[in-house]
C-alpha atoms as one frame of an Amber mdcrd trajectory, in Angstrom:
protein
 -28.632  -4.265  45.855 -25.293  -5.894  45.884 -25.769  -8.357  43.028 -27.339
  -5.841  41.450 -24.361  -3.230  41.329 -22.395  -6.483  40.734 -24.194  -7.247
  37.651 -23.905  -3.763  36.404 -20.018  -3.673  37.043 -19.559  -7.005  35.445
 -21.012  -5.799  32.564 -19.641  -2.552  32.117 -16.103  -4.478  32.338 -17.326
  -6.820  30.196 -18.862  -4.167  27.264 -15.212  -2.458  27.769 -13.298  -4.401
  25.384 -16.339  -5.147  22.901 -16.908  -2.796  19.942 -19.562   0.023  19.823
 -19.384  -0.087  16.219 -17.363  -1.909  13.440 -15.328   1.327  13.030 -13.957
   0.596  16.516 -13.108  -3.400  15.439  -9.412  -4.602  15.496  -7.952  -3.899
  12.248  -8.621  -6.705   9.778  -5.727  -5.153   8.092  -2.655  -3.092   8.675
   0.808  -1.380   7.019   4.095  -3.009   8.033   6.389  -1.259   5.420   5.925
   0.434   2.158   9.178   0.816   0.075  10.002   2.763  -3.063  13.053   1.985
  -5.090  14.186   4.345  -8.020  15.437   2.434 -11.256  17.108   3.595 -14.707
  17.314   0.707 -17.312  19.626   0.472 -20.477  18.223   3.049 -22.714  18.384
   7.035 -21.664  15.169   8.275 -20.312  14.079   4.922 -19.210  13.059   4.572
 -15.191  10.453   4.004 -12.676   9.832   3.008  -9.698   9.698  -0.435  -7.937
   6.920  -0.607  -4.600   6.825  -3.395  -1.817   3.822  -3.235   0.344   3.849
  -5.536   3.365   0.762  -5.920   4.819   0.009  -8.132   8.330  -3.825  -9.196
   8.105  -5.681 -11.036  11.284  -4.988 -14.883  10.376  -8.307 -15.915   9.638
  -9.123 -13.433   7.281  -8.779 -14.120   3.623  -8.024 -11.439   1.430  -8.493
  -9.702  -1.904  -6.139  -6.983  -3.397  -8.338  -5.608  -5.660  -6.258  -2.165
  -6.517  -3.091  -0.653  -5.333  -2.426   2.989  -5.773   0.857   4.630  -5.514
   1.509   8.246  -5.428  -1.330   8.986  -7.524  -0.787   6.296  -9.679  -2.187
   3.239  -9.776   0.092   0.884  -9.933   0.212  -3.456 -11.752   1.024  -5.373
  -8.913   1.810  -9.133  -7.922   0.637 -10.479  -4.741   1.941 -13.135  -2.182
   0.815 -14.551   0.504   2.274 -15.778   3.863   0.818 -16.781   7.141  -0.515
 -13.572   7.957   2.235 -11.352   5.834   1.247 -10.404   2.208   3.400  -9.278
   0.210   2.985  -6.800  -2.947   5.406  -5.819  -5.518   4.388  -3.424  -8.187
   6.121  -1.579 -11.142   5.639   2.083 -12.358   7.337   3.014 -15.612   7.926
   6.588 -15.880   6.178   8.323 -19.443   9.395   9.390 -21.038   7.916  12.175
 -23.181  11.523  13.212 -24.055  12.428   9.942 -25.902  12.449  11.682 -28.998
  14.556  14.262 -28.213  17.137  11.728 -27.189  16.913   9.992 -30.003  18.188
  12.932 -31.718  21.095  13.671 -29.925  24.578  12.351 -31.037  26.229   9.481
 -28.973  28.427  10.445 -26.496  27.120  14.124 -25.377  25.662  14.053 -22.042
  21.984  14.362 -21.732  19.763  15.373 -18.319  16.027  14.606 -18.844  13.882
  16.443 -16.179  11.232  13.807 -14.478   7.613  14.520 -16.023   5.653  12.609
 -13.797   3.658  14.261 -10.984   3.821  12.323  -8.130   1.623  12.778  -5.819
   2.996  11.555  -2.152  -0.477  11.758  -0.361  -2.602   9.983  -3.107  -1.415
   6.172  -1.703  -3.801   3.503  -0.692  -4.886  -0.062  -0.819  -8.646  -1.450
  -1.598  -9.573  -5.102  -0.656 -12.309  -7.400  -0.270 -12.538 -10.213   2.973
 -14.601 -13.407   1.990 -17.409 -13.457   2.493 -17.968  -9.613   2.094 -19.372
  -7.604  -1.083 -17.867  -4.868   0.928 -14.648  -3.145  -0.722 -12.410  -1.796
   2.042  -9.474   1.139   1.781  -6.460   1.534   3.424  -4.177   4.552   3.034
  -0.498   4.366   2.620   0.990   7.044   4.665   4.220   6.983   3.172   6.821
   5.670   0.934  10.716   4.717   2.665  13.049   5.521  -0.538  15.560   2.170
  -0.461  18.867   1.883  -2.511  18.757  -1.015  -4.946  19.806  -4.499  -4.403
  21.602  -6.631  -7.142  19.480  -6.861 -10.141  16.054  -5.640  -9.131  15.476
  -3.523 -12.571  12.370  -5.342 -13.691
């Protein structure tokens, strides 16, 4: 009887740190920092929005960005990889629907174009693939940390 109870606590220590489920497995994947700089460039009307994603992933996995999505946009992006820290950097031009109208307007007199974009903070995510896996994965990006511009990161 002994052994037996033994057995049955050794293995319900043993089960404790093993998954049920893969919805319970260690993250193959997770959010370190997600920043959003605001840009104007040379011409009136013309700005966007620079993201950087970093993303920690287990060190054996390999993995594919396939799409990244930014405030309900989806957003070009370049990736790079480092030991387990990768790295993405994407650009989102603002539509200036106004450009004509500043076209119009003489040099000199001050102008204040309204942002047309609708931004939508809770529509922010990631989809990969692992090797190996036909499987695409999502992860959502809770939120965006506004950061002031450094030197010349206008794209």
């Amino acid at each position: 009887m002994n052994n037996q109870l033994y057995l049955i606590i050794f293995w319900i220590l043993a089960s404790c740190g093993m998954p049920v489920s893969s919805s319970y497995q260690d993250k193959t994947i997770s959010v370190i920092s997600a920043e959003k700089t605001l840009w104007a460039g040379g011409r009136a009307g013309v700005k966007g929005s620079m993201y950087t994603i970093k993303l920690k992933k287990r060190k054996t996995a390999v993995i594919t960005i396939k799409t990244l999505r930014a405030e309900g946009n989806t957003i070009p992006f370049s990736q790079d990889d480092s030991g387990n820290i990768i790295t993405l950097k994407g650009n989102f031009q603002y539509k200036n629907e106004e450009e004509s109208k500043v076209a119009d307007i003489p040099e000199g007199v001050s102008t204040s174009i309204p942002d047309v974009q609708n931004l939508n903070p809770k529509d922010s995510w990631i989809e990969y693939t692992i090797k190996g896996s036909a499987v695409t994965y999502k992860i959502n990006i809770p939120k965006f940390t506004s950061v002031q511009p450094a030197g010349d990161s206008i794209p």
